[in-house]
Coordinates of C-alpha atoms in Angstrom, one line a residue:
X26 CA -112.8 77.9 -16.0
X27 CA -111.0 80.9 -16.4
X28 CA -109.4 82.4 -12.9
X29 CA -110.1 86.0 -11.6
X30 CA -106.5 87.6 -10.8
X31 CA -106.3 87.8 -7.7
X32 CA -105.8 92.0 -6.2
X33 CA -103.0 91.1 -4.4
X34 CA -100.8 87.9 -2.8
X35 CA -99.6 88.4 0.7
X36 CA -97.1 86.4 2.2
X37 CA -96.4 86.3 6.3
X38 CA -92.5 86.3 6.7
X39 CA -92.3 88.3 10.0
X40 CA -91.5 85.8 12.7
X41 CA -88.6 85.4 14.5
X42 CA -88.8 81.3 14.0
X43 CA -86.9 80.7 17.1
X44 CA -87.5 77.0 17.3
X45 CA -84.8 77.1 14.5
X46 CA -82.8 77.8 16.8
X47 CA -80.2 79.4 13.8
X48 CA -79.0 82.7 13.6
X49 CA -80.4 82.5 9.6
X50 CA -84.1 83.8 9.5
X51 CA -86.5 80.8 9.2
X52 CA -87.9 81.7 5.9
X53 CA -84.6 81.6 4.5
X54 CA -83.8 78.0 5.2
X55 CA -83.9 76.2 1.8
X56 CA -84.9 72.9 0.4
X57 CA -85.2 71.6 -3.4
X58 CA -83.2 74.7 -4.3
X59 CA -85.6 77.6 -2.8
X60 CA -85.7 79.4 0.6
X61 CA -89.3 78.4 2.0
X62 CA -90.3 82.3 1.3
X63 CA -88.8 81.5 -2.0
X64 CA -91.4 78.5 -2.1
X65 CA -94.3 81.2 -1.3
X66 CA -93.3 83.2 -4.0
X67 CA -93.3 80.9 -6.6
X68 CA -96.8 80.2 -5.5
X69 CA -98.5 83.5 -5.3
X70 CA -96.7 84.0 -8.9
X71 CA -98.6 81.2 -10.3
X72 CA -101.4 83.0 -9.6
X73 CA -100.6 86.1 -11.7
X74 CA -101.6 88.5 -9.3
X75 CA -102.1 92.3 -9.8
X76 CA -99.7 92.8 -6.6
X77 CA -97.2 90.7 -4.2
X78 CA -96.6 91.8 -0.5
X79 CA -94.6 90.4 1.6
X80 CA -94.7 91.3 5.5
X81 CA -91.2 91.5 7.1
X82 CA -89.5 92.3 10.4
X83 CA -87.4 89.8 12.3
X84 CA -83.8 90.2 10.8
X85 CA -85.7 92.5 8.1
X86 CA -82.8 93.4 6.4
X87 CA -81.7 90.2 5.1
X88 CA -84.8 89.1 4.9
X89 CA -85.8 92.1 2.3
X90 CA -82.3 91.8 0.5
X91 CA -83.2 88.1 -0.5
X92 CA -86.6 89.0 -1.8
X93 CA -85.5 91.8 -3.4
X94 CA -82.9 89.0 -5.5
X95 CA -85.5 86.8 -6.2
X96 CA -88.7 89.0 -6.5
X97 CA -87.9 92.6 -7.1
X98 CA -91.5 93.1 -8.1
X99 CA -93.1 92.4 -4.4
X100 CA -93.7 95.3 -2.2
X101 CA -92.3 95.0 1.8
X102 CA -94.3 96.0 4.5
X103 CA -93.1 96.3 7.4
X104 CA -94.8 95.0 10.9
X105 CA -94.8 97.0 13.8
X106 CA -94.5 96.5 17.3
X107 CA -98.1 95.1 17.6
X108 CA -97.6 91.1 17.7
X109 CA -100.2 88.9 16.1
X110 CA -100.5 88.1 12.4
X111 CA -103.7 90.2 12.2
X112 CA -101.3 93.4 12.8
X113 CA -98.9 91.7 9.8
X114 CA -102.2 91.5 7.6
X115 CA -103.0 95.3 8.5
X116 CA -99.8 96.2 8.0
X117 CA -99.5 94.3 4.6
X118 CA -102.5 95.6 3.9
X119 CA -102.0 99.2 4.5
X120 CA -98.7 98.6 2.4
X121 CA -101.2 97.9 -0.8
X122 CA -103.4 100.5 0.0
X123 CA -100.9 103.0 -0.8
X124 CA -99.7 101.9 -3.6
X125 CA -102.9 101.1 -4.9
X126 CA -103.6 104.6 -4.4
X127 CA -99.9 106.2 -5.8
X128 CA -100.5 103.9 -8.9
X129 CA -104.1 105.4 -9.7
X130 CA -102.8 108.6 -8.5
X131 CA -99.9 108.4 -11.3
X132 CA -102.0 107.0 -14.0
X133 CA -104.5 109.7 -14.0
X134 CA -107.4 107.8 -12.7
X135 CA -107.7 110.0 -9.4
X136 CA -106.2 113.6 -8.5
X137 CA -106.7 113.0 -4.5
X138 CA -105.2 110.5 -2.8
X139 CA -106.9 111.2 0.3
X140 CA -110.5 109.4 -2.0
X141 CA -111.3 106.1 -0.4
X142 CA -112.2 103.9 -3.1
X143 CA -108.9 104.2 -4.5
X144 CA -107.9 101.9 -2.1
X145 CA -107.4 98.0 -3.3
X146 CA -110.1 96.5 -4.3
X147 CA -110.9 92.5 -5.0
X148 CA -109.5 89.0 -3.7
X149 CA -106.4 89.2 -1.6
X150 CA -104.6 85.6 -1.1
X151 CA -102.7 85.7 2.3
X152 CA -100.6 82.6 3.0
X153 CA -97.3 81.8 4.8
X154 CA -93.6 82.0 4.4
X155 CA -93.4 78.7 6.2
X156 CA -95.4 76.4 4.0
X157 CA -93.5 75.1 1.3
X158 CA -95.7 72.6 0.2
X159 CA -98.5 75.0 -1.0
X160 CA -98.1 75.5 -4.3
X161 CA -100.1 76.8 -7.0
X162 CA -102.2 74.5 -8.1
X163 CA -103.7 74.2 -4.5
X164 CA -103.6 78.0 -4.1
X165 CA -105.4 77.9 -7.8
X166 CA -108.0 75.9 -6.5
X167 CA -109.0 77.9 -3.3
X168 CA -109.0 80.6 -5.3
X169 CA -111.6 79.1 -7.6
X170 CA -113.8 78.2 -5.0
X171 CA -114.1 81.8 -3.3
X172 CA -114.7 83.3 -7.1
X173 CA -117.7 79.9 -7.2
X174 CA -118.7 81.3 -3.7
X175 CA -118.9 84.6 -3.9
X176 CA -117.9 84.1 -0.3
X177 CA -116.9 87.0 2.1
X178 CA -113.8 84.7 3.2
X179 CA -113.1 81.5 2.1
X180 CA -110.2 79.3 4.0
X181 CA -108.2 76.1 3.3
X182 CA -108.7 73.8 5.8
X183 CA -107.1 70.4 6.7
X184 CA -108.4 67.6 8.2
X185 CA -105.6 65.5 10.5
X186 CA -105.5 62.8 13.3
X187 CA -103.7 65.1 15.9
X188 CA -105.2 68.5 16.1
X189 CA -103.0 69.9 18.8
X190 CA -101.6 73.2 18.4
X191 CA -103.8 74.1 15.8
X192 CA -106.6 76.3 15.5
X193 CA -110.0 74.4 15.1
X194 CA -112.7 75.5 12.6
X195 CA -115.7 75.5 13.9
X196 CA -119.0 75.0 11.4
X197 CA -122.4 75.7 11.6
X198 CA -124.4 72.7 11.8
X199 CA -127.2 73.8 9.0
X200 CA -124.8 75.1 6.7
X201 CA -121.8 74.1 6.7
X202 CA -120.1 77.2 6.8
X203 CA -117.5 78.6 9.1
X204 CA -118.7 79.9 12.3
X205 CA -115.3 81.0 13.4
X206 CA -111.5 79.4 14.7
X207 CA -110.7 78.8 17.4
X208 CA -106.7 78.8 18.7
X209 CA -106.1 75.6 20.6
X210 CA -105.2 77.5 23.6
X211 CA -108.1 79.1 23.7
X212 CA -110.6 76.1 22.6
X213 CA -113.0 74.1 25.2
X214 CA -112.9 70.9 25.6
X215 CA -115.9 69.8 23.1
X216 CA -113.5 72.4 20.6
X217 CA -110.3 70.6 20.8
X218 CA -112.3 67.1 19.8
X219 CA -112.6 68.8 16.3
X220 CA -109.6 67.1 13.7
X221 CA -110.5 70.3 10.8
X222 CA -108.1 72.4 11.2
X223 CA -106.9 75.9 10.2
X224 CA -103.9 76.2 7.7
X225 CA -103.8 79.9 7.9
X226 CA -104.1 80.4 4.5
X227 CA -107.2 82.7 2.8
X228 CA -108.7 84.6 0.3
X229 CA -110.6 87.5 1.3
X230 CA -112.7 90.4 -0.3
X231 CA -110.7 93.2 0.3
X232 CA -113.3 95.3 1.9
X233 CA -114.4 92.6 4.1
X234 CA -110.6 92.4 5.4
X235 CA -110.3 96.2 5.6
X236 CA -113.2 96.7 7.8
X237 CA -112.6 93.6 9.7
X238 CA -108.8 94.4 10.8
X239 CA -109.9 97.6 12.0
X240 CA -111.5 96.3 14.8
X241 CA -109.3 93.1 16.1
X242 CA -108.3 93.2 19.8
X243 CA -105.8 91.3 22.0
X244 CA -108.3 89.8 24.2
X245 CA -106.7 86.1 23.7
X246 CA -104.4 84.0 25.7
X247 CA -101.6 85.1 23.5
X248 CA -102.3 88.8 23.7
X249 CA -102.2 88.9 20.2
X250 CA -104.0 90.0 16.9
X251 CA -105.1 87.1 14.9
X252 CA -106.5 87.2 11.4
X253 CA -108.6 84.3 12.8
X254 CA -111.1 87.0 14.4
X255 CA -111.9 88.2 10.6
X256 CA -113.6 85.0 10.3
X257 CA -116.1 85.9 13.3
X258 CA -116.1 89.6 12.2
X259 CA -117.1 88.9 8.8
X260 CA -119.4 86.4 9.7
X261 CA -121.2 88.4 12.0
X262 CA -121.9 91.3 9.5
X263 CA -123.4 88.4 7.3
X264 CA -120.8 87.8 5.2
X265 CA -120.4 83.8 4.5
X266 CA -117.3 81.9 5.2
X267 CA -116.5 79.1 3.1
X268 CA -114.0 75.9 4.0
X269 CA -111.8 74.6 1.3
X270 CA -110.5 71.1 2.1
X271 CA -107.0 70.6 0.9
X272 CA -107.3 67.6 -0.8
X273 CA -103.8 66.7 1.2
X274 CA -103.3 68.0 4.3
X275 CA -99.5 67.6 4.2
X276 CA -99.0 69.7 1.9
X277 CA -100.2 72.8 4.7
X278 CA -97.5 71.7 7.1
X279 CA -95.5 74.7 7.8
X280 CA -91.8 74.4 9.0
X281 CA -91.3 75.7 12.7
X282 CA -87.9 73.4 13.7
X283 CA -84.9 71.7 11.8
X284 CA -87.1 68.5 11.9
X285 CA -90.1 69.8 10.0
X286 CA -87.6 71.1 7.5
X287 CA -86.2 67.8 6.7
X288 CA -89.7 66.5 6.2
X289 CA -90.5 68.8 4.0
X290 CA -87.4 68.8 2.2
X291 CA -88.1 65.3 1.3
X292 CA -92.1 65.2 1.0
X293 CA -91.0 68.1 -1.7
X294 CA -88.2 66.2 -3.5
X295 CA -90.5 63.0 -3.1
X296 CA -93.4 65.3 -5.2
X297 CA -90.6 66.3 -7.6
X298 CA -89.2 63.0 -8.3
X299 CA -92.8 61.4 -9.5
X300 CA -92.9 64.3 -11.9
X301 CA -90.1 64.1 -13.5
X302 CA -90.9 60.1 -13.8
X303 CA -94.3 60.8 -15.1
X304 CA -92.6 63.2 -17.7
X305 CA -90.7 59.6 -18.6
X306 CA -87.5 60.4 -16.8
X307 CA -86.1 56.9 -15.5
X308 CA -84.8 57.5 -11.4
X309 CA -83.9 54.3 -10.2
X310 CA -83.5 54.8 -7.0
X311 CA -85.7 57.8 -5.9
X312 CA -84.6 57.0 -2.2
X313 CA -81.2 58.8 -3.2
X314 CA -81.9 61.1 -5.5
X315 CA -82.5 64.5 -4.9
X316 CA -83.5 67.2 -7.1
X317 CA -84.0 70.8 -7.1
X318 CA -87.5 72.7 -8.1
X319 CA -85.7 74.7 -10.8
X320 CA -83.7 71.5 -12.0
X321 CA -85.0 70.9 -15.8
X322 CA -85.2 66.9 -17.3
X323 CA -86.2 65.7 -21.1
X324 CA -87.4 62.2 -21.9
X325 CA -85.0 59.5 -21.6
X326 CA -83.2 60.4 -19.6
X327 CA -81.2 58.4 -16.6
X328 CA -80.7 59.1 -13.5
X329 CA -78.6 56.4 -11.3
X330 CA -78.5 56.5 -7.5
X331 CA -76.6 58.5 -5.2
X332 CA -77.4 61.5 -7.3
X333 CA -78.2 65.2 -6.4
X334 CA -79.3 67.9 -9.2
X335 CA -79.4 71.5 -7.5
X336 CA -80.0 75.1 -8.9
X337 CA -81.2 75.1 -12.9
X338 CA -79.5 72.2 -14.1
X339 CA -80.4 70.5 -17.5
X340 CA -80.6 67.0 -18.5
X341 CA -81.4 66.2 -22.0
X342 CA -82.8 63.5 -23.3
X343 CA -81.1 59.9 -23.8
X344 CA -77.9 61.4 -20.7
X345 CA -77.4 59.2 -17.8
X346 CA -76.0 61.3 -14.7
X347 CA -74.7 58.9 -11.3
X348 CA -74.1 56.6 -9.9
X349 CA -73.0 59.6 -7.0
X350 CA -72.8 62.7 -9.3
X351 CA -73.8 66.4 -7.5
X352 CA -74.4 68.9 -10.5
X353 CA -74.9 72.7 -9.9
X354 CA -76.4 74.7 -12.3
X355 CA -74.9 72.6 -15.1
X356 CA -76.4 71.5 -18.5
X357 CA -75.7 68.1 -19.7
X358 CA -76.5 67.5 -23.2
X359 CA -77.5 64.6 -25.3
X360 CA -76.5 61.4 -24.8
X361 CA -73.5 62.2 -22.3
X362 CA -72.8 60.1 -19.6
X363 CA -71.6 61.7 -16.7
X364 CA -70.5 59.3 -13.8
X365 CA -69.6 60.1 -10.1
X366 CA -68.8 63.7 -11.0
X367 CA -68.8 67.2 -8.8
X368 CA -69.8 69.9 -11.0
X369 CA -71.0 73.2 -10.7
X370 CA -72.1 76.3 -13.3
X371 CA -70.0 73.7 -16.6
X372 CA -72.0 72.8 -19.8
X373 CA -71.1 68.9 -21.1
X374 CA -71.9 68.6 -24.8
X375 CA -74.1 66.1 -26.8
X376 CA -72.6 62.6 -26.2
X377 CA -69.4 63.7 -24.1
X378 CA -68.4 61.7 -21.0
X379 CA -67.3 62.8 -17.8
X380 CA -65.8 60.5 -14.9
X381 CA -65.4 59.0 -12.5
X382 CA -64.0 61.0 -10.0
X383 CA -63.9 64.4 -12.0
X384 CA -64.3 67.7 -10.5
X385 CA -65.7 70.7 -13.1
X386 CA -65.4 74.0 -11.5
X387 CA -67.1 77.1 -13.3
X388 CA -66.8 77.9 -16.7
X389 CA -65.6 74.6 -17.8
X390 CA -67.3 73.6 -20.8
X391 CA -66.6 69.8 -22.0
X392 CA -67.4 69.9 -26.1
X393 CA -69.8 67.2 -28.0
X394 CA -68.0 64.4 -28.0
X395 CA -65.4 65.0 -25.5
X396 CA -64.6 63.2 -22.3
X397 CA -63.2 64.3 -19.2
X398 CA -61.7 60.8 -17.2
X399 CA -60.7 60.0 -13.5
X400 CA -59.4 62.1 -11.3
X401 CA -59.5 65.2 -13.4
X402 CA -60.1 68.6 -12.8
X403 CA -61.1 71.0 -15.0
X404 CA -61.7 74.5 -14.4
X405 CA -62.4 77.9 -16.1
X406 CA -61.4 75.4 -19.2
X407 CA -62.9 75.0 -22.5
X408 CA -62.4 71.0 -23.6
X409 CA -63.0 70.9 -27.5
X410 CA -65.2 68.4 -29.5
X411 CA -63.6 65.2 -29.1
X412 CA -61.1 66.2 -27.0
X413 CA -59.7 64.1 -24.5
X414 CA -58.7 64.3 -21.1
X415 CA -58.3 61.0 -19.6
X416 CA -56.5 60.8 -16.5
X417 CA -55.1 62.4 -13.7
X418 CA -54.9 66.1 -14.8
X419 CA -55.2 69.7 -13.9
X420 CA -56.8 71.5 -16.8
X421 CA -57.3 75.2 -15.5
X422 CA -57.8 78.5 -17.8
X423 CA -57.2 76.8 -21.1
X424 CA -58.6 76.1 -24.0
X425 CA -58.2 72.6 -25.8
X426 CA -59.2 72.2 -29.6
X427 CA -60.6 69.2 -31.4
X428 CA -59.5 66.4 -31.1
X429 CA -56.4 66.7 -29.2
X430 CA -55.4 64.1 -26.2
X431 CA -54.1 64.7 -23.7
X432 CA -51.6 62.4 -22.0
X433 CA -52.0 61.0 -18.3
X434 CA -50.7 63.2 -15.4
X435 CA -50.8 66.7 -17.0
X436 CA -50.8 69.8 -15.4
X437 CA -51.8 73.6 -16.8
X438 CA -49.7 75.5 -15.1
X439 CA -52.1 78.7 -15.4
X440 CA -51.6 80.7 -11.3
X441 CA -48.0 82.7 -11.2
X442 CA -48.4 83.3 -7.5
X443 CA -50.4 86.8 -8.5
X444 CA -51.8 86.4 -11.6
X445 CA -54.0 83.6 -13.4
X446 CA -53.0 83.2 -17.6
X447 CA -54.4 80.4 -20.1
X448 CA -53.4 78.6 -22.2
X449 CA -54.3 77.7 -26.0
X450 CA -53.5 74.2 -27.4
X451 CA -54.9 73.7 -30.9
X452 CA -56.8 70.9 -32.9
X453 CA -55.1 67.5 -32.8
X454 CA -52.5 67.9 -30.7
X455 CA -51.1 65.2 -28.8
X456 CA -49.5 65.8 -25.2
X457 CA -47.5 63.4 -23.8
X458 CA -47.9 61.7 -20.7
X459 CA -46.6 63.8 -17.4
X460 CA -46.4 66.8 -18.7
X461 CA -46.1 70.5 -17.1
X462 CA -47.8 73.3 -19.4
X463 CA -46.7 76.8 -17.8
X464 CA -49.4 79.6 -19.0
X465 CA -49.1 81.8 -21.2
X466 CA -48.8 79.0 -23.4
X467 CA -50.4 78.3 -26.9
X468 CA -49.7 75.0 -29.1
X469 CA -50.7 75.2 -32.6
X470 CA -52.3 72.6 -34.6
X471 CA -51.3 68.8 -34.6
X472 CA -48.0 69.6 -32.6
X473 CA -46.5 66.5 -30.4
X474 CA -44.9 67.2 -26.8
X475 CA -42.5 64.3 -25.7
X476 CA -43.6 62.7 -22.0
X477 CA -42.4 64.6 -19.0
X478 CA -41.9 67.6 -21.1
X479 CA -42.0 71.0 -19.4
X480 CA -43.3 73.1 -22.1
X481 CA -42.3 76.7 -21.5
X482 CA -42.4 78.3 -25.0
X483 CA -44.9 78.3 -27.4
X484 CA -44.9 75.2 -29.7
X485 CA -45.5 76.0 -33.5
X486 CA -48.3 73.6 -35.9
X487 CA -46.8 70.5 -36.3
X488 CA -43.9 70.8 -34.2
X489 CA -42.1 68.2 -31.1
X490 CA -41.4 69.9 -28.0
X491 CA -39.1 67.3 -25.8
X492 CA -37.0 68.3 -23.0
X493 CA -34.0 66.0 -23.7
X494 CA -31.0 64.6 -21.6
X495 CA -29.4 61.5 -21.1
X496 CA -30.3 59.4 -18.4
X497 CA -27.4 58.6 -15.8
X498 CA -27.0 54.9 -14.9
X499 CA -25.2 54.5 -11.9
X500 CA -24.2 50.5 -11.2
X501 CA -24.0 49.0 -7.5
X502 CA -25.2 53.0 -5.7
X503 CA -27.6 50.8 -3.5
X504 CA -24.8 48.5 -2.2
X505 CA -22.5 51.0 -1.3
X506 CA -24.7 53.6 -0.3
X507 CA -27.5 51.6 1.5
X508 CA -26.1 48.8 2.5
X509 CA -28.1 46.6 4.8
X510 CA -31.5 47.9 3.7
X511 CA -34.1 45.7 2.5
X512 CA -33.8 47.4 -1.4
X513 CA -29.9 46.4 -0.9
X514 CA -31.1 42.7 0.1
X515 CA -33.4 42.8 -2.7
X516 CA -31.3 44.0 -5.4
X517 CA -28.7 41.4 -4.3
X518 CA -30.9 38.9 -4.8
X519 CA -31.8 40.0 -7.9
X520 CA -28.3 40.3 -9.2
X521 CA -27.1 36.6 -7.9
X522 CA -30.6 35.7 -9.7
X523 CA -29.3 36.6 -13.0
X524 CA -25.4 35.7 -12.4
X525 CA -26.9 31.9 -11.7
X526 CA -29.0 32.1 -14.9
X527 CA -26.1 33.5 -16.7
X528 CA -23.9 30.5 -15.6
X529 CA -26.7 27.8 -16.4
X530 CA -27.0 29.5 -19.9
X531 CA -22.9 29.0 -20.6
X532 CA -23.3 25.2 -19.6
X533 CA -26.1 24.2 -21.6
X534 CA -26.1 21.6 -24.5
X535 CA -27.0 24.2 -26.9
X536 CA -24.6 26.8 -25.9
X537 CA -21.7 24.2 -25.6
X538 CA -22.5 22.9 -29.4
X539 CA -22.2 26.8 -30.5
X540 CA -18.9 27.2 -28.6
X541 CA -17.8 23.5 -30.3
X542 CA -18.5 24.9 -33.9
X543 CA -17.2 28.3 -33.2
X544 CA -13.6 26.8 -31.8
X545 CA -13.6 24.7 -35.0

């Protein structure tokens, strides 16, 4: 069936969300990668609507600044002083109205914008910033069943054990529509014994919502406006009210404390992992693997435990990432294996390896082929194809060519106290174990550098850059100089070793058959 557009999406994010108890605005709290108004969002854009409203006002300002990053096509409205998320609806609503009315105005349609029916017209989808779970397949589907209706209001429902807290929707007993909802503090006895609840989610004809909002009161235990009342307005000037069973009622839960955030967090990663395993990713261990909602997985590909994949990382197919590997934004190509790595915004090339115990800052790029070994660091560094790095090194703000190695304990000595400079070391090279590279520094083409070289000059193609010098023996220093330490014991004992093998040697048959012929 082809989906009616919805007029407009509107997404409640004006509480304060004080169970939090956090000074950052509950609907910026993140799992899987998104903020849960992030989560909304995503939603409401599956459903291509004309419009996207979002209501705001506790800690608007930061609130606004992160949806203007992540949707700068929704509209703000503002709530006012009036509590109640009936008052956020009218004030969302009011927000659409107007530039419903500027957009018609500008395109010609109308010349007055005082003309009523200029106003928004057809289905507006409100839900929450608080329900991260709803996505858009379920918001698809209640939208389909108000266009099947033709229903004044149609609203997702829930059926659960425990009721409490929740609003109750109430039915009429012939046919099955919604009479009204009833809050829980509000609800009799016979109410609260109803398990359907209200998830506060809707679709209603604009008109309908217009006319209805206009004449909510506060006459409730809370002293509030709710958008429940619509249900009895409309209902009452004969409009029908529909009920939309979510076919899982988890996924309505909404997030009020740290504790419904973790649950959500992992029902959401739980809900990501079997995709990606029905898209014929192997996780073998979903217990510890986490993944993001933007993260991005081909066929074939492995994922070991102890393994997180935030922000819009890439695995492609035949890679195996973990055991314990957190990757940020980073694409992994073909083939690589990448083992007990931190990496964040790096790109590791078609069958490169990486691990264990590497660290790849930003802008490090590991090339096809290449491999990055333990306890490395690379950052702001470009590792060329078949490249090695293998142990124990610093690579910062350089640039390695193909097929060079690099020898155990090397350093890139790229920060002068002030300024950062790179480094250039060409194809082929070979560095030599313990080296210090002090940037600016470039190495041509299959040069050699001696181990524990400091290399302060630029090396030519082909050339040996050693730092020579004798090394200075000096016989008995620990005797005299640390006498009675346990390295002077030792090295005694290590001397009278070889003075008593020394002295077996002169006395053996052997030697004394030498010394025979050489006196004769």
């Amino acid at each position: 069936m082809s989906r009616t557009r919805p007029a407009a999406v509107m997404i409640l994010a004006a509480g304060a969300g004080t169970r939090m108890k956090s000074a950052t605005p509950k609907v910026l709290h993140s799992i899987a990668g998104r903020s849960l108004v992030g989560h909304a969002l995503t939603a409401a854009a599956a459903l291509e609507p004309h419009r996207v409203a979002v209501v705001v006002r506790h800690d608007r300002e930061r609130v606004a600044a992160h949806i203007r990053e992540i949707a700068p096509h929704a509209l703000l409205a503002d709530q006012d002083e009036i509590p109640g998320t009936g008052r956020a609806v009218y004030c969302g609503l009011s927000t659409l109205d107007a530039t419903a009315v500027a957009a018609r105005v500008a395109g010609g349609e109308v010349g007055d914008i005082s003309v009523l029916d200029t106003q928004l017209d057809g289905a507006v989808v409100v839900t929450s910033g608080d329900v991260p779970l709803v996505d858009g397949d379920l918001l698809g589907a209640l939208v389909d069943a108000h266009d099947e209706s033709g229903a004044a209001v149609t609203l997702l429902t829930a059926r659960v054990d425990d009721p409490t807290g929740y609003g109750r929707v109430v039915r009429d007993a012939g046919t099955d529509e919604v009479v009204e909802i009833v809050e829980h503090k509000d609800a009799s006895a016979e109410q609260r014994a109803i398990t359907e609840i209200n998830a506060g989610i809707y679709v209603f004809d604009a008109a309908v919502l217009r006319d209805a909002l206009a004449r909510l009161g506060q006459d409730n235990a809370q002293g509030e406006m709710y958008l429940t009342d619509v249900v009895a307005i409309a209902r009452g000037d004969g409009g029908h009210v529909f009920p939309f069973v979510a076919p899982d009622a988890r996924a309505t839960e909404g997030v009020n404390d740290r504790v419904q955030l973790a649950a959500a967090g992992k029902a959401l990663n739980d809900r990501i992992l079997q995709r990606w395993m029905r898209e014929g990713v192997s996780i073998v261990d979903p217990a510890t693997t986490w993944i993001d909602a933007d993260a991005t997985l081909a066929p074939d590909a492995t994922i070991l435990p102890g393994t997180q994949l935030h922000g819009q990382t890439e695995i492609a197919t035949g890679a195996t990432v973990g055991p314990d590997c957190t990757l940020t934004d980073v694409l992994v190509g073909p083939g690589a294996v990448v083992v007990r790595t931190h990496a964040e915004r790096a790109q590791i090339g078609a069958g490169a390896t990486v691990g264990p115990f590497a660290h790849l800052r930003p802008g490090s790029v590991v090339g096809e082929g290449g491999k990055v070994g333990e306890f490395v660091g690379v950052k702001n560094s470009v590792i060329g194809p078949n490249a090695k790095v293998p142990h124990l090194s610093y690579v910062g703000d350089a640039e390695i060519g193909e097929g060079t190695n690099v020898g155990a304990g090397t350093i890139f000595v790229n920060y002068d106290g002030v300024n950062k400079h790179r480094s250039t070391v060409g194809s082929h090279v070979r560095i030599g174990s313990d080296n210090t590279l002090i940037a600016p520094l470039t190495i041509g083409d299959g040069a050699y550098t001696g181990a524990g070289t400091t290399v302060r000059h630029d090396v030519p193609p082909g050339a040996l850059a050693i730092n020579s010098s004798p090394q200075q023996t000096v016989e008995g220093w620990v005797a005299r100089r640390r006498a009675g330490t346990t390295s002077a014991e030792a090295a005694k004992r290590a001397t009278d070793a070889d003075d008593n093998a020394d002295g077996l040697s002169s006395t053996s048959p052997a030697a004394t058959a030498d010394d025979s012929k050489g006196d004769a």
